[in-house]
Amino acid sequence: MGTEQQITERIKELAAATEETIIADRRYFHAHPELSSKEVSTAGTICARLARMGIPYERVAKTGIIATIAGTADDAYDAQGNPKKRVALRADIDALPVLERTGLPYESKNTGVMHACGHDCHIAMLLGAARILMQMRDQIHGEVRLIFQPAEEISIGSRMMIKAGALDGVDGIFGMHIWSEIEAGLISADPGQRMANTDWFRVDIEGVSAHGSMPHKGVDAVVVAAELVVALQVLVSRDISPFEPLVVTVGEVHGGEARNIMAGSAYLTGTVRTWSKKTREAMPDRLRRLIDRSAKAFGATAKLTYEAGNAGLFNDKESAELAQKSVKKLFGEEALADYRGTLAGEDFAEYLDRVPGAFVFLGCRNPKMDAVHAQHSCYYRIDESVLAKGSMLSAQYAVDFLSEAQ
């Protein structure tokens, strides 16, 4: 048995010893990204890494993985073989349909697919935490469950993993996101709401096609789509209180078949991000009203399909406070970032809706190495010096959580 300080120093030593491997893993996964629910090679590589460490695992939800690190502390299990407590650590593993333009030597080899949100980092950091914890099993008073989750970017992965049993018998969960808005090495671990409600929409527009030289003979669906892209911003600027956070983003616009044919149909897709439950519930009707009236003004029709995504992400107060304590042990109080949260969304919210836990942001912003671009940018980079810190924090949180009184 070691003192808290000795345990923390041991975590630091082990992280330093595995830092090169963490960075190498991150670069490998960055160079070999795969889209949501297609992470076949990614999952296979993760399993190979786990097997090499002697960590038992189970393949679930096609490309998901659940692994187990069993503690060997005297009180880790009861007489019936049940763990004293069980904590889960989660990493998402999917990439985005983005054409990378970083020019890095380990740039994506899968053209049009990129780890532009840091999930490559999350995989590498959780594998790093696993290496640390495997060498500290005598300090683990229970069981650590590792969750490698697919399909976060399309908001379905966490539900798939939960259905597969990822939270069965779990007492708490911890997650982390590398984050471009926070300076490298700083960590935000506040309680309460940290991320927004995330919903999706599609608008299908029907006009009347005609020769491009005879616009009066038809109804131009592309013009209607263009009008809707602008009109939807009225919801943000004029329809909702300026004190209420709201984002409406159109991510795709499609229409037309030839340059000399006025399009008879078009569609656009996008996302709605809200902070409050009240505003979230109001948005489908508000979008539908605006879309119907705008299309009718042009003599077209438009159909709205609205899909609920994930609810806002809320950190449990006790779990967040424990995460803050873990940060202070490792890096000092000055490492805690003052960050108000984001209107980005995360399906980690589904886990937190079922068990207490904390989701923290690990800063990776560093202008000196052009690590300043937003998540999902084709130029997205990170300061790799923070990766070992992420592994340390996951390991420290797991040890601290399992050491807490039941």
mmCIF file of C-alpha atoms in Angstrom:
data_model
loop_
_atom_site.group_PDB
_atom_site.id
_atom_site.type_symbol
_atom_site.label_atom_id
_atom_site.label_comp_id
_atom_site.label_asym_id
_atom_site.label_seq_id
_atom_site.Cartn_x
_atom_site.Cartn_y
_atom_site.Cartn_z
ATOM 1 C CA MET A 1 0.000 0.000 0.000
ATOM 2 C CA GLY A 2 1.260 3.456 -0.870
ATOM 3 C CA THR A 3 0.289 6.904 0.227
ATOM 4 C CA GLU A 4 -1.746 9.072 -2.140
ATOM 5 C CA GLN A 5 1.364 11.013 -3.052
ATOM 6 C CA GLN A 6 3.326 7.827 -3.762
ATOM 7 C CA ILE A 7 0.524 6.515 -5.969
ATOM 8 C CA THR A 8 0.426 9.768 -7.931
ATOM 9 C CA GLU A 9 4.204 9.771 -8.368
ATOM 10 C CA ARG A 10 4.022 6.181 -9.603
ATOM 11 C CA ILE A 11 1.392 7.174 -12.176
ATOM 12 C CA LYS A 12 3.644 9.989 -13.389
ATOM 13 C CA GLU A 13 6.650 7.656 -13.683
ATOM 14 C CA LEU A 14 4.700 5.070 -15.644
ATOM 15 C CA ALA A 15 3.207 7.730 -17.931
ATOM 16 C CA ALA A 16 6.672 9.104 -18.684
ATOM 17 C CA ALA A 17 7.867 5.601 -19.544
ATOM 18 C CA THR A 18 4.996 5.003 -21.982
ATOM 19 C CA GLU A 19 4.710 8.512 -23.479
ATOM 20 C CA GLU A 20 6.519 7.622 -26.707
ATOM 21 C CA THR A 21 4.166 4.678 -27.204
ATOM 22 C CA ILE A 22 1.112 6.864 -26.561
ATOM 23 C CA ILE A 23 2.253 9.337 -29.208
ATOM 24 C CA ALA A 24 3.126 6.545 -31.652
ATOM 25 C CA ASP A 25 -0.311 4.996 -31.144
ATOM 26 C CA ARG A 26 -1.985 8.338 -31.742
ATOM 27 C CA ARG A 27 -0.083 8.822 -34.996
ATOM 28 C CA TYR A 28 -0.933 5.322 -36.173
ATOM 29 C CA PHE A 29 -4.649 5.803 -35.564
ATOM 30 C CA HIS A 30 -4.493 9.275 -37.095
ATOM 31 C CA ALA A 31 -3.026 7.843 -40.285
ATOM 32 C CA HIS A 32 -5.655 5.075 -40.462
ATOM 33 C CA PRO A 33 -9.038 6.709 -39.718
ATOM 34 C CA GLU A 34 -12.369 4.985 -40.280
ATOM 35 C CA LEU A 35 -15.894 6.379 -40.387
ATOM 36 C CA SER A 36 -18.616 5.743 -37.816
ATOM 37 C CA SER A 37 -19.680 2.090 -37.502
ATOM 38 C CA LYS A 38 -16.947 1.117 -39.988
ATOM 39 C CA GLU A 39 -14.044 1.069 -37.493
ATOM 40 C CA VAL A 40 -13.098 -2.529 -38.311
ATOM 41 C CA SER A 41 -9.330 -2.089 -38.615
ATOM 42 C CA THR A 42 -9.276 0.381 -35.719
ATOM 43 C CA ALA A 43 -11.034 -2.087 -33.425
ATOM 44 C CA GLY A 44 -8.754 -4.896 -34.533
ATOM 45 C CA THR A 45 -5.656 -2.857 -33.718
ATOM 46 C CA ILE A 46 -7.035 -1.895 -30.300
ATOM 47 C CA CYS A 47 -7.735 -5.549 -29.532
ATOM 48 C CA ALA A 48 -4.196 -6.469 -30.526
ATOM 49 C CA ARG A 49 -2.826 -3.804 -28.155
ATOM 50 C CA LEU A 50 -5.039 -5.080 -25.310
ATOM 51 C CA ALA A 51 -4.034 -8.696 -25.931
ATOM 52 C CA ARG A 52 -0.372 -7.684 -25.822
ATOM 53 C CA MET A 53 -0.975 -6.145 -22.397
ATOM 54 C CA GLY A 54 -2.794 -9.247 -21.165
ATOM 55 C CA ILE A 55 -6.106 -7.417 -20.772
ATOM 56 C CA PRO A 56 -9.198 -9.552 -21.462
ATOM 57 C CA TYR A 57 -11.738 -7.966 -23.788
ATOM 58 C CA GLU A 58 -15.023 -8.581 -25.564
ATOM 59 C CA ARG A 59 -16.047 -7.392 -29.024
ATOM 60 C CA VAL A 60 -19.552 -5.889 -29.004
ATOM 61 C CA ALA A 61 -21.770 -3.772 -31.269
ATOM 62 C CA LYS A 62 -19.685 -4.898 -34.292
ATOM 63 C CA THR A 63 -16.786 -2.481 -33.756
ATOM 64 C CA GLY A 64 -17.044 -1.738 -30.034
ATOM 65 C CA ILE A 65 -14.804 -3.192 -27.331
ATOM 66 C CA ILE A 66 -15.277 -3.734 -23.597
ATOM 67 C CA ALA A 67 -12.142 -4.669 -21.659
ATOM 68 C CA THR A 68 -11.490 -5.365 -17.972
ATOM 69 C CA ILE A 69 -8.610 -4.609 -15.626
ATOM 70 C CA ALA A 70 -9.074 -6.508 -12.383
ATOM 71 C CA GLY A 71 -7.585 -4.996 -9.269
ATOM 72 C CA THR A 72 -5.442 -7.085 -6.948
ATOM 73 C CA ALA A 73 -5.790 -4.975 -3.800
ATOM 74 C CA ASP A 74 -6.878 -7.086 -0.816
ATOM 75 C CA ASP A 75 -10.403 -5.675 -0.853
ATOM 76 C CA ALA A 76 -10.832 -5.518 -4.647
ATOM 77 C CA TYR A 77 -13.348 -8.407 -4.698
ATOM 78 C CA ASP A 78 -15.697 -9.957 -2.171
ATOM 79 C CA ALA A 79 -16.005 -13.651 -1.331
ATOM 80 C CA GLN A 80 -18.427 -14.162 -4.213
ATOM 81 C CA GLY A 81 -15.979 -12.643 -6.707
ATOM 82 C CA ASN A 82 -17.841 -9.369 -7.149
ATOM 83 C CA PRO A 83 -15.743 -6.205 -7.402
ATOM 84 C CA LYS A 84 -15.922 -3.776 -4.505
ATOM 85 C CA LYS A 85 -16.637 -1.057 -7.061
ATOM 86 C CA ARG A 86 -16.405 -0.776 -10.821
ATOM 87 C CA VAL A 87 -15.429 2.355 -12.742
ATOM 88 C CA ALA A 88 -15.604 2.713 -16.523
ATOM 89 C CA LEU A 89 -13.221 4.728 -18.704
ATOM 90 C CA ARG A 90 -14.429 5.516 -22.224
ATOM 91 C CA ALA A 91 -12.795 6.506 -25.520
ATOM 92 C CA ASP A 92 -14.577 7.040 -28.833
ATOM 93 C CA ILE A 93 -12.863 5.664 -31.926
ATOM 94 C CA ASP A 94 -14.541 6.955 -35.119
ATOM 95 C CA ALA A 95 -13.335 9.587 -37.575
ATOM 96 C CA LEU A 96 -15.032 12.150 -39.837
ATOM 97 C CA PRO A 97 -15.698 12.503 -43.594
ATOM 98 C CA VAL A 98 -13.108 15.286 -43.916
ATOM 99 C CA LEU A 99 -10.299 15.629 -46.468
ATOM 100 C CA GLU A 100 -7.182 16.293 -44.381
ATOM 101 C CA ARG A 101 -5.001 19.285 -45.310
ATOM 102 C CA THR A 102 -2.489 19.362 -42.443
ATOM 103 C CA GLY A 103 0.488 18.101 -44.424
ATOM 104 C CA LEU A 104 1.647 16.103 -41.401
ATOM 105 C CA PRO A 105 3.949 13.121 -42.032
ATOM 106 C CA TYR A 106 1.286 10.880 -40.484
ATOM 107 C CA GLU A 107 -1.563 12.464 -42.442
ATOM 108 C CA SER A 108 -4.601 10.285 -43.164
ATOM 109 C CA LYS A 109 -3.980 7.478 -45.642
ATOM 110 C CA ASN A 110 -7.725 7.094 -46.140
ATOM 111 C CA THR A 111 -8.570 9.930 -48.538
ATOM 112 C CA GLY A 112 -11.601 11.913 -47.452
ATOM 113 C CA VAL A 113 -11.570 10.531 -43.908
ATOM 114 C CA MET A 114 -9.787 12.258 -41.024
ATOM 115 C CA HIS A 115 -9.487 12.172 -37.260
ATOM 116 C CA ALA A 116 -10.415 15.840 -37.126
ATOM 117 C CA CYS A 117 -11.952 15.708 -33.657
ATOM 118 C CA GLY A 118 -9.255 13.994 -31.622
ATOM 119 C CA HIS A 119 -10.680 10.505 -31.310
ATOM 120 C CA ASP A 120 -7.283 9.141 -32.350
ATOM 121 C CA CYS A 121 -5.939 10.859 -29.234
ATOM 122 C CA HIS A 122 -8.688 9.378 -27.082
ATOM 123 C CA ILE A 123 -7.816 5.837 -28.197
ATOM 124 C CA ALA A 124 -4.108 6.362 -27.556
ATOM 125 C CA MET A 125 -4.693 7.995 -24.156
ATOM 126 C CA LEU A 126 -6.971 5.201 -22.938
ATOM 127 C CA LEU A 127 -4.489 2.572 -24.100
ATOM 128 C CA GLY A 128 -1.830 4.550 -22.226
ATOM 129 C CA ALA A 129 -3.992 4.600 -19.105
ATOM 130 C CA ALA A 130 -4.439 0.839 -19.458
ATOM 131 C CA ARG A 131 -0.655 0.327 -19.523
ATOM 132 C CA ILE A 132 -0.316 2.413 -16.374
ATOM 133 C CA LEU A 133 -3.132 0.655 -14.536
ATOM 134 C CA MET A 134 -1.909 -2.813 -15.460
ATOM 135 C CA GLN A 135 1.297 -2.042 -13.554
ATOM 136 C CA MET A 136 -0.650 -0.704 -10.555
ATOM 137 C CA ARG A 137 -3.219 -3.427 -10.043
ATOM 138 C CA ASP A 138 -2.234 -3.716 -6.394
ATOM 139 C CA GLN A 139 -3.583 -0.168 -5.978
ATOM 140 C CA ILE A 140 -6.879 -0.903 -7.721
ATOM 141 C CA HIS A 141 -9.602 -1.529 -5.131
ATOM 142 C CA GLY A 142 -12.114 -3.016 -7.536
ATOM 143 C CA GLU A 143 -12.375 -3.206 -11.290
ATOM 144 C CA VAL A 144 -11.690 -0.859 -14.198
ATOM 145 C CA ARG A 145 -13.767 -1.278 -17.330
ATOM 146 C CA LEU A 146 -12.374 0.118 -20.590
ATOM 147 C CA ILE A 147 -14.952 1.128 -23.199
ATOM 148 C CA PHE A 148 -13.789 1.732 -26.771
ATOM 149 C CA GLN A 149 -16.891 3.106 -28.434
ATOM 150 C CA PRO A 150 -17.735 3.418 -32.136
ATOM 151 C CA ALA A 151 -20.074 5.865 -33.885
ATOM 152 C CA GLU A 152 -19.904 8.865 -31.569
ATOM 153 C CA GLU A 153 -19.962 11.278 -34.506
ATOM 154 C CA ILE A 154 -23.410 10.056 -35.564
ATOM 155 C CA SER A 155 -24.776 10.056 -32.004
ATOM 156 C CA ILE A 156 -25.616 6.354 -31.776
ATOM 157 C CA GLY A 157 -22.475 4.660 -30.439
ATOM 158 C CA SER A 158 -23.062 5.086 -26.717
ATOM 159 C CA ARG A 159 -26.583 3.673 -26.954
ATOM 160 C CA MET A 160 -25.216 0.681 -28.851
ATOM 161 C CA MET A 161 -22.598 0.092 -26.167
ATOM 162 C CA ILE A 162 -25.113 0.495 -23.340
ATOM 163 C CA LYS A 163 -27.387 -2.043 -25.029
ATOM 164 C CA ALA A 164 -24.383 -4.384 -25.255
ATOM 165 C CA GLY A 165 -23.861 -4.138 -21.479
ATOM 166 C CA ALA A 166 -21.123 -1.516 -21.213
ATOM 167 C CA LEU A 167 -22.699 -0.019 -18.078
ATOM 168 C CA ASP A 168 -23.835 -3.238 -16.431
ATOM 169 C CA GLY A 169 -22.573 -3.209 -12.842
ATOM 170 C CA VAL A 170 -20.772 0.124 -13.322
ATOM 171 C CA ASP A 171 -20.743 2.518 -10.353
ATOM 172 C CA GLY A 172 -19.314 5.507 -12.210
ATOM 173 C CA ILE A 173 -17.850 6.561 -15.549
ATOM 174 C CA PHE A 174 -15.143 8.944 -16.739
ATOM 175 C CA GLY A 175 -14.577 10.412 -20.184
ATOM 176 C CA MET A 176 -12.265 12.955 -21.724
ATOM 177 C CA HIS A 177 -12.153 15.058 -24.877
ATOM 178 C CA ILE A 178 -9.061 16.691 -26.308
ATOM 179 C CA TRP A 179 -10.160 20.294 -26.889
ATOM 180 C CA SER A 180 -8.895 23.038 -29.192
ATOM 181 C CA GLU A 181 -10.428 25.956 -27.290
ATOM 182 C CA ILE A 182 -8.350 25.348 -24.153
ATOM 183 C CA GLU A 183 -4.615 25.983 -23.840
ATOM 184 C CA ALA A 184 -2.432 22.881 -24.002
ATOM 185 C CA GLY A 185 -2.206 21.040 -20.697
ATOM 186 C CA LEU A 186 -5.072 22.818 -18.952
ATOM 187 C CA ILE A 187 -8.108 20.764 -17.970
ATOM 188 C CA SER A 188 -11.740 21.722 -17.487
ATOM 189 C CA ALA A 189 -13.609 19.461 -15.061
ATOM 190 C CA ASP A 190 -16.565 21.513 -13.845
ATOM 191 C CA PRO A 191 -19.862 20.100 -12.557
ATOM 192 C CA GLY A 192 -23.207 20.740 -14.216
ATOM 193 C CA GLN A 193 -24.024 21.211 -17.885
ATOM 194 C CA ARG A 194 -20.970 21.202 -20.133
ATOM 195 C CA MET A 195 -22.312 20.451 -23.620
ATOM 196 C CA ALA A 196 -25.474 21.118 -25.615
ATOM 197 C CA ASN A 197 -28.517 19.201 -26.756
ATOM 198 C CA THR A 198 -27.744 17.866 -30.235
ATOM 199 C CA ASP A 199 -30.474 17.361 -32.836
ATOM 200 C CA TRP A 200 -30.485 16.887 -36.621
ATOM 201 C CA PHE A 201 -32.710 17.939 -39.494
ATOM 202 C CA ARG A 202 -33.225 17.477 -43.219
ATOM 203 C CA VAL A 203 -35.356 19.608 -45.535
ATOM 204 C CA ASP A 204 -36.536 18.147 -48.860
ATOM 205 C CA ILE A 205 -37.673 20.813 -51.335
ATOM 206 C CA GLU A 206 -39.891 20.172 -54.336
ATOM 207 C CA GLY A 207 -40.141 22.767 -57.091
ATOM 208 C CA VAL A 208 -40.620 22.421 -60.855
ATOM 209 C CA SER A 209 -37.712 21.826 -63.198
ATOM 210 C CA ALA A 210 -37.334 23.869 -66.379
ATOM 211 C CA HIS A 211 -34.800 24.924 -68.965
ATOM 212 C CA GLY A 212 -32.159 27.175 -67.443
ATOM 213 C CA SER A 213 -33.018 29.905 -69.965
ATOM 214 C CA MET A 214 -36.725 29.847 -69.040
ATOM 215 C CA PRO A 215 -36.861 30.316 -65.258
ATOM 216 C CA HIS A 216 -40.445 31.609 -65.449
ATOM 217 C CA LYS A 217 -41.556 28.143 -66.572
ATOM 218 C CA GLY A 218 -40.588 26.438 -63.316
ATOM 219 C CA VAL A 219 -39.912 26.785 -59.590
ATOM 220 C CA ASP A 220 -36.208 26.777 -58.768
ATOM 221 C CA ALA A 221 -35.588 24.439 -55.819
ATOM 222 C CA VAL A 222 -31.979 25.638 -55.509
ATOM 223 C CA VAL A 223 -33.137 29.235 -54.993
ATOM 224 C CA VAL A 224 -35.578 28.031 -52.332
ATOM 225 C CA ALA A 225 -32.773 26.094 -50.633
ATOM 226 C CA ALA A 226 -30.537 29.167 -50.673
ATOM 227 C CA GLU A 227 -33.316 31.242 -49.160
ATOM 228 C CA LEU A 228 -33.843 28.672 -46.419
ATOM 229 C CA VAL A 229 -30.152 28.637 -45.495
ATOM 230 C CA VAL A 230 -30.400 32.358 -44.756
ATOM 231 C CA ALA A 231 -33.914 32.269 -43.283
ATOM 232 C CA LEU A 232 -32.970 29.601 -40.733
ATOM 233 C CA GLN A 233 -30.587 32.067 -39.121
ATOM 234 C CA VAL A 234 -33.587 34.245 -38.244
ATOM 235 C CA LEU A 235 -34.387 31.629 -35.609
ATOM 236 C CA VAL A 236 -31.112 32.496 -33.895
ATOM 237 C CA SER A 237 -31.103 36.265 -34.399
ATOM 238 C CA ARG A 238 -34.802 37.119 -34.054
ATOM 239 C CA ASP A 239 -36.897 34.199 -32.810
ATOM 240 C CA ILE A 240 -35.054 33.191 -29.622
ATOM 241 C CA SER A 241 -33.921 35.368 -26.720
ATOM 242 C CA PRO A 242 -30.291 36.521 -27.124
ATOM 243 C CA PHE A 243 -29.748 35.238 -23.582
ATOM 244 C CA GLU A 244 -30.584 31.698 -24.735
ATOM 245 C CA PRO A 245 -27.743 29.804 -26.496
ATOM 246 C CA LEU A 246 -28.769 28.420 -29.886
ATOM 247 C CA VAL A 247 -26.939 27.332 -33.037
ATOM 248 C CA VAL A 248 -28.582 26.299 -36.317
ATOM 249 C CA THR A 249 -26.046 25.070 -38.863
ATOM 250 C CA VAL A 250 -26.702 23.863 -42.411
ATOM 251 C CA GLY A 251 -23.934 21.403 -43.219
ATOM 252 C CA GLU A 252 -25.086 20.121 -46.623
ATOM 253 C CA VAL A 253 -26.916 21.638 -49.603
ATOM 254 C CA HIS A 254 -27.672 19.463 -52.627
ATOM 255 C CA GLY A 255 -29.652 20.289 -55.766
ATOM 256 C CA GLY A 256 -29.642 20.122 -59.516
ATOM 257 C CA GLU A 257 -28.458 17.668 -62.136
ATOM 258 C CA ALA A 258 -27.022 19.816 -64.919
ATOM 259 C CA ARG A 259 -25.795 23.376 -65.420
ATOM 260 C CA ASN A 260 -28.544 24.268 -67.911
ATOM 261 C CA ILE A 261 -31.481 22.774 -66.000
ATOM 262 C CA MET A 262 -33.286 24.656 -63.267
ATOM 263 C CA ALA A 263 -33.474 22.211 -60.378
ATOM 264 C CA GLY A 264 -36.838 20.744 -59.579
ATOM 265 C CA SER A 265 -35.733 19.304 -56.252
ATOM 266 C CA ALA A 266 -33.095 19.953 -53.613
ATOM 267 C CA TYR A 267 -32.353 19.117 -50.024
ATOM 268 C CA LEU A 268 -30.311 20.426 -47.153
ATOM 269 C CA THR A 269 -29.265 18.896 -43.852
ATOM 270 C CA GLY A 270 -28.039 20.396 -40.635
ATOM 271 C CA THR A 271 -27.916 20.399 -36.874
ATOM 272 C CA VAL A 272 -29.585 22.335 -34.074
ATOM 273 C CA ARG A 273 -27.733 22.904 -30.798
ATOM 274 C CA THR A 274 -29.638 24.164 -27.763
ATOM 275 C CA TRP A 275 -28.759 24.632 -24.102
ATOM 276 C CA SER A 276 -32.132 24.510 -22.380
ATOM 277 C CA LYS A 277 -34.768 21.801 -22.521
ATOM 278 C CA LYS A 278 -37.483 24.380 -23.204
ATOM 279 C CA THR A 279 -35.774 25.764 -26.290
ATOM 280 C CA ARG A 280 -34.983 22.269 -27.532
ATOM 281 C CA GLU A 281 -38.622 21.242 -27.341
ATOM 282 C CA ALA A 282 -39.711 24.355 -29.239
ATOM 283 C CA MET A 283 -37.320 24.032 -32.173
ATOM 284 C CA PRO A 284 -39.064 21.427 -34.402
ATOM 285 C CA ASP A 285 -42.275 23.475 -34.643
ATOM 286 C CA ARG A 286 -40.352 26.714 -35.173
ATOM 287 C CA LEU A 287 -38.285 25.222 -37.959
ATOM 288 C CA ARG A 288 -41.350 23.678 -39.579
ATOM 289 C CA ARG A 289 -43.279 26.980 -39.528
ATOM 290 C CA LEU A 290 -40.414 28.950 -41.056
ATOM 291 C CA ILE A 291 -39.643 26.322 -43.704
ATOM 292 C CA ASP A 292 -43.278 25.881 -44.778
ATOM 293 C CA ARG A 293 -43.884 29.620 -45.167
ATOM 294 C CA SER A 294 -40.614 30.291 -46.970
ATOM 295 C CA ALA A 295 -41.180 27.488 -49.481
ATOM 296 C CA LYS A 296 -44.779 28.525 -50.085
ATOM 297 C CA ALA A 297 -43.688 32.081 -50.859
ATOM 298 C CA PHE A 298 -41.737 30.697 -53.839
ATOM 299 C CA GLY A 299 -44.451 28.298 -54.981
ATOM 300 C CA ALA A 300 -42.539 25.244 -53.730
ATOM 301 C CA THR A 301 -43.166 22.676 -51.029
ATOM 302 C CA ALA A 302 -40.743 21.605 -48.332
ATOM 303 C CA LYS A 303 -40.788 18.691 -45.925
ATOM 304 C CA LEU A 304 -38.884 18.817 -42.627
ATOM 305 C CA THR A 305 -37.500 15.642 -41.060
ATOM 306 C CA TYR A 306 -36.333 16.315 -37.500
ATOM 307 C CA GLU A 307 -34.292 13.759 -35.568
ATOM 308 C CA ALA A 308 -33.571 13.968 -31.858
ATOM 309 C CA GLY A 309 -29.911 13.298 -31.088
ATOM 310 C CA ASN A 310 -28.366 13.378 -27.625
ATOM 311 C CA ALA A 311 -29.457 15.460 -24.674
ATOM 312 C CA GLY A 312 -27.097 17.977 -23.088
ATOM 313 C CA LEU A 313 -24.146 16.610 -21.150
ATOM 314 C CA PHE A 314 -24.300 17.131 -17.374
ATOM 315 C CA ASN A 315 -21.445 16.258 -15.032
ATOM 316 C CA ASP A 316 -22.380 14.769 -11.697
ATOM 317 C CA LYS A 317 -21.237 17.153 -8.949
ATOM 318 C CA GLU A 318 -19.358 14.599 -6.824
ATOM 319 C CA SER A 319 -17.736 12.990 -9.866
ATOM 320 C CA ALA A 320 -16.603 16.351 -11.231
ATOM 321 C CA GLU A 321 -15.177 17.322 -7.847
ATOM 322 C CA LEU A 322 -13.291 14.015 -7.741
ATOM 323 C CA ALA A 323 -11.919 14.722 -11.225
ATOM 324 C CA GLN A 324 -10.762 18.147 -10.056
ATOM 325 C CA LYS A 325 -8.995 16.540 -7.090
ATOM 326 C CA SER A 326 -7.282 14.107 -9.442
ATOM 327 C CA VAL A 327 -6.117 17.013 -11.623
ATOM 328 C CA LYS A 328 -4.726 18.857 -8.607
ATOM 329 C CA LYS A 329 -2.831 15.788 -7.388
ATOM 330 C CA LEU A 330 -1.139 15.361 -10.751
ATOM 331 C CA PHE A 331 -0.633 18.890 -12.030
ATOM 332 C CA GLY A 332 -1.587 21.356 -9.305
ATOM 333 C CA GLU A 333 -4.587 23.640 -9.026
ATOM 334 C CA GLU A 334 -3.184 25.928 -11.732
ATOM 335 C CA ALA A 335 -3.933 23.205 -14.303
ATOM 336 C CA LEU A 336 -7.704 23.655 -13.880
ATOM 337 C CA ALA A 337 -9.097 25.679 -16.780
ATOM 338 C CA ASP A 338 -11.860 28.254 -16.571
ATOM 339 C CA TYR A 339 -14.074 27.098 -19.439
ATOM 340 C CA ARG A 340 -17.799 27.788 -19.652
ATOM 341 C CA GLY A 341 -18.686 24.788 -21.814
ATOM 342 C CA THR A 342 -19.620 24.399 -25.457
ATOM 343 C CA LEU A 343 -22.605 24.026 -27.789
ATOM 344 C CA ALA A 344 -20.912 21.008 -29.302
ATOM 345 C CA GLY A 345 -22.626 17.754 -28.396
ATOM 346 C CA GLU A 346 -21.445 14.369 -27.128
ATOM 347 C CA ASP A 347 -23.178 11.042 -26.890
ATOM 348 C CA PHE A 348 -21.275 10.472 -23.622
ATOM 349 C CA ALA A 349 -24.374 12.210 -22.237
ATOM 350 C CA GLU A 350 -26.187 8.888 -22.625
ATOM 351 C CA TYR A 351 -23.846 7.244 -20.105
ATOM 352 C CA LEU A 352 -24.215 10.137 -17.673
ATOM 353 C CA ASP A 353 -27.989 9.852 -17.921
ATOM 354 C CA ARG A 354 -27.682 6.370 -16.412
ATOM 355 C CA VAL A 355 -24.722 6.411 -14.011
ATOM 356 C CA PRO A 356 -22.862 9.215 -12.215
ATOM 357 C CA GLY A 357 -19.704 10.407 -13.878
ATOM 358 C CA ALA A 358 -17.578 13.202 -15.249
ATOM 359 C CA PHE A 359 -16.537 14.324 -18.718
ATOM 360 C CA VAL A 360 -13.525 16.627 -18.870
ATOM 361 C CA PHE A 361 -11.868 18.747 -21.555
ATOM 362 C CA LEU A 362 -8.111 18.422 -22.030
ATOM 363 C CA GLY A 363 -6.643 21.498 -23.709
ATOM 364 C CA CYS A 364 -4.458 20.965 -26.792
ATOM 365 C CA ARG A 365 -4.241 24.520 -28.171
ATOM 366 C CA ASN A 366 -0.721 25.737 -28.966
ATOM 367 C CA PRO A 367 -0.252 28.543 -31.539
ATOM 368 C CA LYS A 368 3.488 27.805 -31.814
ATOM 369 C CA MET A 369 2.704 24.562 -33.656
ATOM 370 C CA ASP A 370 -0.437 25.786 -35.430
ATOM 371 C CA ALA A 371 -2.623 23.798 -33.038
ATOM 372 C CA VAL A 372 -5.324 26.462 -33.165
ATOM 373 C CA HIS A 373 -7.932 25.087 -35.553
ATOM 374 C CA ALA A 374 -11.386 24.077 -34.365
ATOM 375 C CA GLN A 375 -12.588 20.507 -34.009
ATOM 376 C CA HIS A 376 -13.741 19.122 -37.386
ATOM 377 C CA SER A 377 -11.386 21.404 -39.340
ATOM 378 C CA CYS A 378 -9.366 19.878 -42.175
ATOM 379 C CA TYR A 379 -6.368 21.665 -40.611
ATOM 380 C CA TYR A 380 -6.951 20.274 -37.112
ATOM 381 C CA ARG A 381 -3.759 19.651 -35.110
ATOM 382 C CA ILE A 382 -2.956 19.032 -31.462
ATOM 383 C CA ASP A 383 -0.036 19.554 -29.120
ATOM 384 C CA GLU A 384 0.999 15.951 -28.533
ATOM 385 C CA SER A 385 2.725 16.803 -25.264
ATOM 386 C CA VAL A 386 -0.692 16.659 -23.567
ATOM 387 C CA LEU A 387 -1.394 13.023 -24.459
ATOM 388 C CA ALA A 388 0.519 11.510 -21.537
ATOM 389 C CA LYS A 389 -1.339 13.904 -19.238
ATOM 390 C CA GLY A 390 -4.605 12.482 -20.504
ATOM 391 C CA SER A 391 -3.455 8.953 -19.740
ATOM 392 C CA MET A 392 -2.291 10.018 -16.281
ATOM 393 C CA LEU A 393 -5.595 11.667 -15.470
ATOM 394 C CA SER A 394 -7.684 8.671 -16.539
ATOM 395 C CA ALA A 395 -5.520 6.357 -14.435
ATOM 396 C CA GLN A 396 -5.565 8.705 -11.430
ATOM 397 C CA TYR A 397 -9.337 9.129 -11.594
ATOM 398 C CA ALA A 398 -9.856 5.358 -11.744
ATOM 399 C CA VAL A 399 -7.597 4.739 -8.742
ATOM 400 C CA ASP A 400 -9.176 7.601 -6.785
ATOM 401 C CA PHE A 401 -12.728 6.523 -7.586
ATOM 402 C CA LEU A 402 -12.098 2.935 -6.485
ATOM 403 C CA SER A 403 -10.305 4.094 -3.332
ATOM 404 C CA GLU A 404 -13.251 6.218 -2.220
ATOM 405 C CA ALA A 405 -15.431 4.812 0.556
ATOM 406 C CA GLN A 406 -18.438 2.848 -0.747
#
